[in-house]
Tab-separated table of C-alpha atoms in Angstrom:
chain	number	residue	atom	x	y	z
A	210	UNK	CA	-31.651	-2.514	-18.926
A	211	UNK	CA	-30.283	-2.460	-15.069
A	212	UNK	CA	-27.227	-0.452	-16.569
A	213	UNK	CA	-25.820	2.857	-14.475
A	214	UNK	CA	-22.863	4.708	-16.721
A	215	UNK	CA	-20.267	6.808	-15.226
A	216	UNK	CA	-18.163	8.759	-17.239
A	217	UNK	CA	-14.997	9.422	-17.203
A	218	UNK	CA	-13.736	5.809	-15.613
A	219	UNK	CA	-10.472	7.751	-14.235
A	220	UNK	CA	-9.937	11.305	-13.866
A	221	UNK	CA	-6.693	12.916	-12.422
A	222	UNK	CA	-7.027	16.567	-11.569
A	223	UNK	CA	-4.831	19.357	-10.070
A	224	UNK	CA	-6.192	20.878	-6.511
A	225	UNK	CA	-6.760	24.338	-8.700
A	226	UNK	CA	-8.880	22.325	-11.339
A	227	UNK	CA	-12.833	22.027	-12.042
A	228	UNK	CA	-13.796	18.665	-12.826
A	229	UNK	CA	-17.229	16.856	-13.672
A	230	UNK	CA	-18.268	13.196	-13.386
A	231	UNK	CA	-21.178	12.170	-14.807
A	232	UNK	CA	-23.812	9.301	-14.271
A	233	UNK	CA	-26.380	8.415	-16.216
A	234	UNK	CA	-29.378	5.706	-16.067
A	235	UNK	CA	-32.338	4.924	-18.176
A	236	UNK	CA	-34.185	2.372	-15.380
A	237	UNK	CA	-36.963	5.123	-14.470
A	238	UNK	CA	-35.694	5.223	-10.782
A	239	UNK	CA	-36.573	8.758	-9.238
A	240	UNK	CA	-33.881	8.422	-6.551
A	241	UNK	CA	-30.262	8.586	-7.426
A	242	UNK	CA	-27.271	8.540	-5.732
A	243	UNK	CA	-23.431	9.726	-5.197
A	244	UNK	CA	-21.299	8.068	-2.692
A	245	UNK	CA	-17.229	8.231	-1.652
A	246	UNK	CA	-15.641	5.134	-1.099
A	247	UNK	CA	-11.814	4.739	-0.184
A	248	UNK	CA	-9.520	1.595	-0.516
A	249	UNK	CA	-11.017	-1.275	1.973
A	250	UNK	CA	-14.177	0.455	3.349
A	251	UNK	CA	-17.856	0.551	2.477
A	252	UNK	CA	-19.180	3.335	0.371
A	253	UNK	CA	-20.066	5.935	2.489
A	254	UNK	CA	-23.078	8.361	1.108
A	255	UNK	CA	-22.789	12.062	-0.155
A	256	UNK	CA	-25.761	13.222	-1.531
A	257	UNK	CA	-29.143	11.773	-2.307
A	258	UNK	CA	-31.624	12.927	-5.090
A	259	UNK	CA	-34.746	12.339	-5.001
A	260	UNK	CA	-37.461	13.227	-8.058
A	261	UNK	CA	-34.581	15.848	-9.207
A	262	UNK	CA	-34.378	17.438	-5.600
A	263	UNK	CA	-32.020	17.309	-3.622
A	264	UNK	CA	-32.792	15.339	-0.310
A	265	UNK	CA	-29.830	14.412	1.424
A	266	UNK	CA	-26.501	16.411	1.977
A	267	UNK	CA	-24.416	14.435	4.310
A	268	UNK	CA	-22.601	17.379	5.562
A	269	UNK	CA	-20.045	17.248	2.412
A	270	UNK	CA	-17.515	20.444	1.833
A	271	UNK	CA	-18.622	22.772	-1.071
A	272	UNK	CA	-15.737	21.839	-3.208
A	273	UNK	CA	-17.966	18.764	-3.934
A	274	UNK	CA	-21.054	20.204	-5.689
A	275	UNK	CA	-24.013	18.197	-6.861
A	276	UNK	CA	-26.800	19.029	-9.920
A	277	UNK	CA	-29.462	16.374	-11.301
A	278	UNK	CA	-30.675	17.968	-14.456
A	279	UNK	CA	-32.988	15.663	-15.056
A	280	UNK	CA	-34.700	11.830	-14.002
A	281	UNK	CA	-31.576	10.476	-15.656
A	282	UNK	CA	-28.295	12.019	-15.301
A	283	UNK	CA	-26.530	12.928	-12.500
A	284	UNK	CA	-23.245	15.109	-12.442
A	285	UNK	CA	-21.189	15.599	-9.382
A	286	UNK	CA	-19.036	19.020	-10.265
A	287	UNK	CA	-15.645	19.333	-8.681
A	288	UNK	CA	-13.640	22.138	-7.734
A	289	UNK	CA	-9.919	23.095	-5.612
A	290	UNK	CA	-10.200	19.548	-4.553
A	291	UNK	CA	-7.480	18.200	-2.358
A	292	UNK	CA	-5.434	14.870	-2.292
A	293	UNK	CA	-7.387	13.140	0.414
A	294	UNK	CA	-10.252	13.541	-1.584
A	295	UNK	CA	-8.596	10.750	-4.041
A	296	UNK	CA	-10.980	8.040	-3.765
A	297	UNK	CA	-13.822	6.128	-6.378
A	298	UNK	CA	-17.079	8.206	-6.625
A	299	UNK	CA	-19.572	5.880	-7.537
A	300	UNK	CA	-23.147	6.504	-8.930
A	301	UNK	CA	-26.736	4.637	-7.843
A	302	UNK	CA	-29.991	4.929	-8.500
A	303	UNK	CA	-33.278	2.785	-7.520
A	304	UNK	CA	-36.788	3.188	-6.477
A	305	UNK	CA	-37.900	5.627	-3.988
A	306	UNK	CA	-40.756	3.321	-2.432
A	307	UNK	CA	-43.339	4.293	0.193
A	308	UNK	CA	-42.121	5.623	3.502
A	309	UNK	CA	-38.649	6.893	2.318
A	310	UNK	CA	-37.774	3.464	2.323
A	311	UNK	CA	-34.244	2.685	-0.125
A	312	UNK	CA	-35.059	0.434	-2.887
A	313	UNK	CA	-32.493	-2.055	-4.183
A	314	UNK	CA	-29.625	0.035	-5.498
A	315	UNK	CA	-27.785	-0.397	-9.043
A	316	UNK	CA	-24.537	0.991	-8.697
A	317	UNK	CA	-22.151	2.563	-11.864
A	318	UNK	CA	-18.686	1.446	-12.427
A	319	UNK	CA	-17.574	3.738	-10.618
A	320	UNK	CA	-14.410	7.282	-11.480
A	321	UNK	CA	-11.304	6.648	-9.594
A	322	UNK	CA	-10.532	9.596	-9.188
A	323	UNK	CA	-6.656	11.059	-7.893
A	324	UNK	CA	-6.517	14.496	-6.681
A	325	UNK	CA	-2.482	15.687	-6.799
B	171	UNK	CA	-22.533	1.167	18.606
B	172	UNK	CA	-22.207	1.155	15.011
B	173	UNK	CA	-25.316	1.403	12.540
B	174	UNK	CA	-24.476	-1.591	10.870
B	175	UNK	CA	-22.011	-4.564	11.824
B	176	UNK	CA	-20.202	-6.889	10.118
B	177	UNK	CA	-18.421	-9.835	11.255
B	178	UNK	CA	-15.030	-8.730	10.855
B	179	UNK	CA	-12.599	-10.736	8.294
B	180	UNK	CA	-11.281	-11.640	6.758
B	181	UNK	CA	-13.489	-15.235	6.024
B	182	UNK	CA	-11.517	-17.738	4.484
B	183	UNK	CA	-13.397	-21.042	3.100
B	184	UNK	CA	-12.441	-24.108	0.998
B	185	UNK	CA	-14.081	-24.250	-2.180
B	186	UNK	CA	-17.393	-26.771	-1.882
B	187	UNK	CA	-18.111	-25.403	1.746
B	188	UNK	CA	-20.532	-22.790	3.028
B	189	UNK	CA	-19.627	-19.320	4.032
B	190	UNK	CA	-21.575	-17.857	6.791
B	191	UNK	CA	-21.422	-13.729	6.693
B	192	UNK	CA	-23.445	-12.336	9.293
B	193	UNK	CA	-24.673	-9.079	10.052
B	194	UNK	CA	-26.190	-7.093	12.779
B	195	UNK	CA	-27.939	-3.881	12.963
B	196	UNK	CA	-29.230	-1.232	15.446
B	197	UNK	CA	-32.771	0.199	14.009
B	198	UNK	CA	-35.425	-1.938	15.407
B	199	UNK	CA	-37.487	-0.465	12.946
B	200	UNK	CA	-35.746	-0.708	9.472
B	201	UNK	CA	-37.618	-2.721	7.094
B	202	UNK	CA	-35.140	-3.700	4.306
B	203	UNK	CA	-32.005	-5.457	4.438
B	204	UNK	CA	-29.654	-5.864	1.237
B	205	UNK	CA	-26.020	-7.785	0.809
B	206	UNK	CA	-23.603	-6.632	-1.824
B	207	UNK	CA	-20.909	-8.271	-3.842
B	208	UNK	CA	-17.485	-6.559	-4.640
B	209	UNK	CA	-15.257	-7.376	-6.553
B	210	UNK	CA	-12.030	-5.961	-5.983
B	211	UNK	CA	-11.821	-2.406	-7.996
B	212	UNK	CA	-15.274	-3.083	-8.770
B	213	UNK	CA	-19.137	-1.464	-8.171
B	214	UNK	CA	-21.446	-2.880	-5.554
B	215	UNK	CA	-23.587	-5.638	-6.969
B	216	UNK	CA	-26.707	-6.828	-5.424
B	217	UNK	CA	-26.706	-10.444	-4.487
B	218	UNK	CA	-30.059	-10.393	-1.959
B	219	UNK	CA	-32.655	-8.391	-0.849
B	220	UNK	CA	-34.582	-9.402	1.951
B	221	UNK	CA	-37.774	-7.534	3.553
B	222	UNK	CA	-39.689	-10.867	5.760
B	223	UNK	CA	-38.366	-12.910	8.684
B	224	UNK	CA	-37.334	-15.816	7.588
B	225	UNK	CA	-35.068	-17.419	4.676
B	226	UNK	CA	-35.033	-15.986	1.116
B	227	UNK	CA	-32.921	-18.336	-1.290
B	228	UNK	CA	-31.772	-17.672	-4.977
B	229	UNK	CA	-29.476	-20.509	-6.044
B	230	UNK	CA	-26.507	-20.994	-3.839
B	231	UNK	CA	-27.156	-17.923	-1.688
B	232	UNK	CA	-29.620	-17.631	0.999
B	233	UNK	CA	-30.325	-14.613	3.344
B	234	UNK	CA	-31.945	-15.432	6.502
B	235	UNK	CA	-33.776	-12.350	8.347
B	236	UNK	CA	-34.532	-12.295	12.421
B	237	UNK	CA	-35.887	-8.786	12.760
B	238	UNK	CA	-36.583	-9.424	16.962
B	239	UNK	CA	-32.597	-10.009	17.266
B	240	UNK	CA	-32.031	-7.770	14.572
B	241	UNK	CA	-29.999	-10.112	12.317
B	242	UNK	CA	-29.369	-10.650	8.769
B	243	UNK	CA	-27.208	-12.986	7.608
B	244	UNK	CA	-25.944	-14.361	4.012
B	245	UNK	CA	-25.182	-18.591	3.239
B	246	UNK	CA	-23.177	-19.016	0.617
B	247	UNK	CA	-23.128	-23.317	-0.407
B	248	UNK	CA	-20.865	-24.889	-1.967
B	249	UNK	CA	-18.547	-22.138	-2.041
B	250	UNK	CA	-16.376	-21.170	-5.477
B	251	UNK	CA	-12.973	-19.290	-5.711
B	252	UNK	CA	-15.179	-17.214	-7.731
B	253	UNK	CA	-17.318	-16.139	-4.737
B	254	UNK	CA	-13.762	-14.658	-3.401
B	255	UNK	CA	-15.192	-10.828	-3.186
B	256	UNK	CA	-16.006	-8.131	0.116
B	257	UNK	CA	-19.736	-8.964	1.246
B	258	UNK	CA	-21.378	-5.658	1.975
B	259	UNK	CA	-24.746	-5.888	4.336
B	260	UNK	CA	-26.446	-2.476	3.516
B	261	UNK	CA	-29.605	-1.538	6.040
B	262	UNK	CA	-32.530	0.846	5.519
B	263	UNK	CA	-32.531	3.858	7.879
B	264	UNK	CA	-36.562	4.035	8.470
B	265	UNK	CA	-38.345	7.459	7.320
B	266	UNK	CA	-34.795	8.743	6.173
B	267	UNK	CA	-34.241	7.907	2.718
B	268	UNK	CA	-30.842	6.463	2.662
B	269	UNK	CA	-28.994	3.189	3.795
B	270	UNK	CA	-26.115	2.180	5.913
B	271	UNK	CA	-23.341	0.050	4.886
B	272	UNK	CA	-21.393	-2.112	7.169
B	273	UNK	CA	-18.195	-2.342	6.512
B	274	UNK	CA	-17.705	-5.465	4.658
B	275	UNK	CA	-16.638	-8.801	5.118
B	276	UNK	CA	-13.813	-10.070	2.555
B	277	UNK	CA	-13.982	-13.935	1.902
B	278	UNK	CA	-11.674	-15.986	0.604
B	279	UNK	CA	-12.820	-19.194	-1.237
B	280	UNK	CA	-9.414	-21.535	-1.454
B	281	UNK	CA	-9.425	-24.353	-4.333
């Protein structure tokens, strides 16, 4: 099973809402990931987890708030979001391997999310 | 100079040729090189993973690695309109846990 879930597949929120997305994987991988990624660009990397800790923060605002409660899910909690923050938050997980190196990454489907 | 580079788009190919999507990237020492398919409104998908110098093929799709010129690049043969999709070239930041993405190449395979 190389399967990542992300639930929900759309979400549209108010800026005064609190949101969750959730990802989940069953693939043993001890390093997962959430990443932003607008209309025509590459994903570009939020936070990294890596055997339930988090390890990477790439300087994203606190309205974006990430929790790993345990090797398989992942939940990115969302709160007084604003419009530019409209974009598809996807979910990945793989293999941490020796030197911090990234093993091949399976991605989710992805939650479009709109922020109005 | 960017992490990762991509040569820019978009590539458009008749269908039955080869598609040449090349990559370059600034970290003499990263170690592992990855290309991505997506589809549009779609998730990443790994096509290739690549670690040596040298070629790696898998079917119609063959990555070749030159780590002293610090190139990776992705053949595609005999190209389908199914193929049509952004080509994402993702590179291992040594000792830091994380990749870079270029930003993508879109092809277009034309029947």
């Amino acid at each position: 099973d190389t399967e990542v879930t992300q639930t929900p597949k759309h979400l549209v929120m108010g800026m005064t809402n609190k949101k969750s997305l959730k990802c989940e994987q069953h693939m043993g991988h001890r390093a997962m990931y959430w990443y932003k990624q607008k209309a025509k660009k590459p994903p570009e990397l939020m936070f990294v987890y890596s055997y339930e800790k988090l390890s990477i923060n790439e300087s994203v605002p606190s309205r974006f708030s990430p929790e790993c409660p345990n090797s398989s899910l992942l939940n990115l909690h969302l709160h007084a979001l604003q419009p530019e923050d409209s974009a598809l938050y996807l979910c990945a997980s793989s293999h941490p391997t020796r030197a911090q190196q990234v093993g091949t990454q399976y991605f989710g489907p992805g939650t479009r999310l709109l922020v109005l | 100079q960017k992490e990762v580079e991509q040569n820019s788009g978009p590539l458009s190919v008749p269908e039955g040729a080869i598609a040449s999507l090349n990559c370059t990237y600034s970290d003499r020492g990263s170690q592992s090189f990855f290309w991505y398919r997506q589809y549009s409104g779609k998730s990443p998908e790994l096509i290739m993973s690549i670690y040596s110098n040298g070629d790696k093929e898998d079917g119609r799709f063959t990555a070749q690695l030159n780590k002293a010129s610090q190139y990776v690049s992705l053949l595609i043969r005999d190209s389908q309109p199914s193929d049509s999709a952004t080509y994402l070239c993702a590179v291992n930041i040594p000792n830091a846990g994380k990749s870079t993405f270029g930003d993508g190449t879109t092809l277009t395979v034309k029947p």
